[in-house]
Each structure stands twice: as structure tokens, then as C-alpha cells.
């Protein structure tokens, strides 16, 4: 069973804590792009019909060692996500072909 696509947004504000916002895409990401602004600042954007998420350097400033670490984590996570999606898609296609 599959549900309809949606984007989930949550926000928590607790006394003495920094606010926390969570965005979950359970819909098609319509675009993922990465660019470098004229200022030299790189950024990554994930977009859906309901929301955009932008990731850039710390404080929108020069690239730091921590920024490089996060960029590597994003790259590795995206590669794993791609591999898992490809594997599951292939398994589903194989099961569908076998049932026919």
C-alpha cells in the first residue's frame, strides 16, 4: 500500500533551547541542484512542489573544514540513497516481471 505524496514540516520551540525545524519529503523531489554564487559561495538545493531546502557554507561565509566534512557526508549519503533506490527498484521490477 502506498500513500499520496506529501511534505511534512515540523517545528519545536522549547524554553531555553534553539528552535528546531524538520522537513521530510515523501514526495518527488522535482529538482536537486548545486551551484556557486558570484561571491564564490557554493550551495545545494533540494526542491519539491511544497518546499525548498538550501544548504550552504557556515554563516554564508568562506568554505571551512567543517563545510567540507558536511559536503562529504551529503555526498556519501546521496550515493547510498541512490544505491538503495536502484537495488529496490530492480527487485520490484524483477518481482513484477516474475508475476506476469
Short mmCIF file of C-alpha atoms in Angstrom, two decimals:
data_model
loop_
_atom_site.label_atom_id
_atom_site.label_comp_id
_atom_site.label_asym_id
_atom_site.label_seq_id
_atom_site.Cartn_x
_atom_site.Cartn_y
_atom_site.Cartn_z
CA UNK A 1 0.00 0.00 0.00
CA UNK A 2 1.30 3.43 -0.88
CA UNK A 3 0.04 6.81 0.23
CA UNK A 4 -0.20 10.01 -1.67
CA UNK A 5 2.94 12.15 -1.87
CA UNK A 6 3.37 14.82 0.79
CA UNK A 7 5.92 17.00 2.52
CA UNK A 8 5.99 17.02 6.33
CA UNK A 9 7.15 20.10 8.23
CA UNK A 10 7.59 20.17 12.00
CA UNK A 11 8.81 22.85 14.34
CA UNK A 12 9.52 22.66 18.05
CA UNK A 13 10.21 25.58 20.32
CA UNK A 14 11.23 24.67 23.85
CA UNK A 15 12.15 27.17 26.57
CA UNK A 16 15.90 27.63 26.79
CA UNK A 17 16.52 25.69 23.57
CA UNK A 18 17.11 26.75 19.98
CA UNK A 19 14.07 26.22 17.74
CA UNK A 20 14.23 23.06 15.62
CA UNK A 21 12.65 22.65 12.19
CA UNK A 22 12.33 19.34 10.37
CA UNK A 23 11.35 18.87 6.73
CA UNK A 24 10.65 15.41 5.32
CA UNK A 25 9.97 14.87 1.64
CA UNK A 26 7.58 11.99 1.00
CA UNK A 27 7.01 13.40 -2.46
CA UNK A 28 9.07 13.61 -5.57
CA UNK A 29 11.97 15.97 -5.36
CA UNK A 30 11.40 17.96 -8.53
CA UNK A 31 14.95 19.23 -8.69
CA UNK A 32 18.30 18.89 -6.98
CA UNK A 33 20.97 21.35 -7.99
CA UNK A 34 24.29 22.72 -6.85
CA UNK A 35 25.86 25.99 -7.90
CA UNK A 36 28.44 28.54 -6.88
CA UNK A 37 27.38 32.16 -6.43
CA UNK A 38 29.41 35.02 -7.92
CA UNK A 39 30.72 35.60 -4.39
CA UNK A 40 32.32 32.15 -4.54
CA UNK A 41 29.90 30.56 -2.06
CA UNK A 42 28.66 27.07 -3.06
CA UNK A 43 25.13 25.91 -2.30
CA UNK A 44 22.93 22.84 -2.72
CA UNK A 45 19.16 23.00 -3.21
CA UNK A 46 16.52 20.25 -2.99
CA UNK A 47 13.12 21.36 -4.29
CA UNK A 48 9.63 19.89 -4.30
CA UNK A 49 6.27 21.43 -5.13
CA UNK A 50 5.78 22.22 -1.43
CA UNK A 51 9.23 23.16 -0.08
CA UNK A 52 12.82 24.04 -0.85
CA UNK A 53 15.83 23.18 1.30
CA UNK A 54 19.09 25.04 0.73
CA UNK A 55 22.45 24.05 2.21
CA UNK A 56 25.42 26.39 2.07
CA UNK A 57 28.59 27.24 3.91
CA UNK A 58 28.80 28.14 7.60
CA UNK A 59 27.39 31.61 8.15
CA UNK A 60 27.20 32.00 4.36
CA UNK A 61 30.93 32.68 4.51
CA UNK A 62 34.12 31.11 3.20
CA UNK A 63 34.33 27.33 2.97
CA UNK A 64 35.60 25.82 6.23
CA UNK A 65 36.97 22.37 7.05
CA UNK A 66 33.62 21.62 8.70
CA UNK A 67 31.82 22.59 5.48
CA UNK A 68 33.99 20.10 3.59
CA UNK A 69 33.12 17.39 6.11
CA UNK A 70 29.38 18.05 5.76
CA UNK A 71 29.66 18.11 1.95
CA UNK A 72 31.37 14.70 2.06
CA UNK A 73 28.64 13.37 4.36
CA UNK A 74 25.96 14.64 1.95
CA UNK A 75 27.80 13.05 -1.00
CA UNK A 76 28.17 9.68 0.77
CA UNK A 77 24.56 9.69 1.98
CA UNK A 78 23.29 10.56 -1.51
CA UNK A 79 25.39 7.76 -3.04
CA UNK A 80 23.95 5.29 -0.53
CA UNK A 81 20.40 6.56 -1.19
CA UNK A 82 20.95 6.11 -4.94
CA UNK A 83 22.30 2.58 -4.48
CA UNK A 84 19.38 1.61 -2.23
CA UNK A 85 16.82 3.09 -4.64
CA UNK A 86 18.40 1.30 -7.62
CA UNK A 87 18.50 -2.02 -5.77
CA UNK A 88 14.90 -1.80 -4.53
CA UNK A 89 13.65 -0.63 -7.93
CA UNK A 90 15.40 -3.56 -9.63
CA UNK A 91 13.95 -6.01 -7.08
CA UNK A 92 10.47 -4.59 -7.64
CA UNK A 93 10.84 -4.77 -11.43
CA UNK A 94 12.07 -8.35 -11.20
CA UNK A 95 9.15 -9.33 -8.93
CA UNK A 96 6.70 -7.64 -11.30
CA UNK A 97 8.20 -9.42 -14.31
CA UNK A 98 8.07 -12.76 -12.50
CA UNK A 99 4.39 -12.27 -11.59
CA UNK A 100 3.42 -11.56 -15.21
#
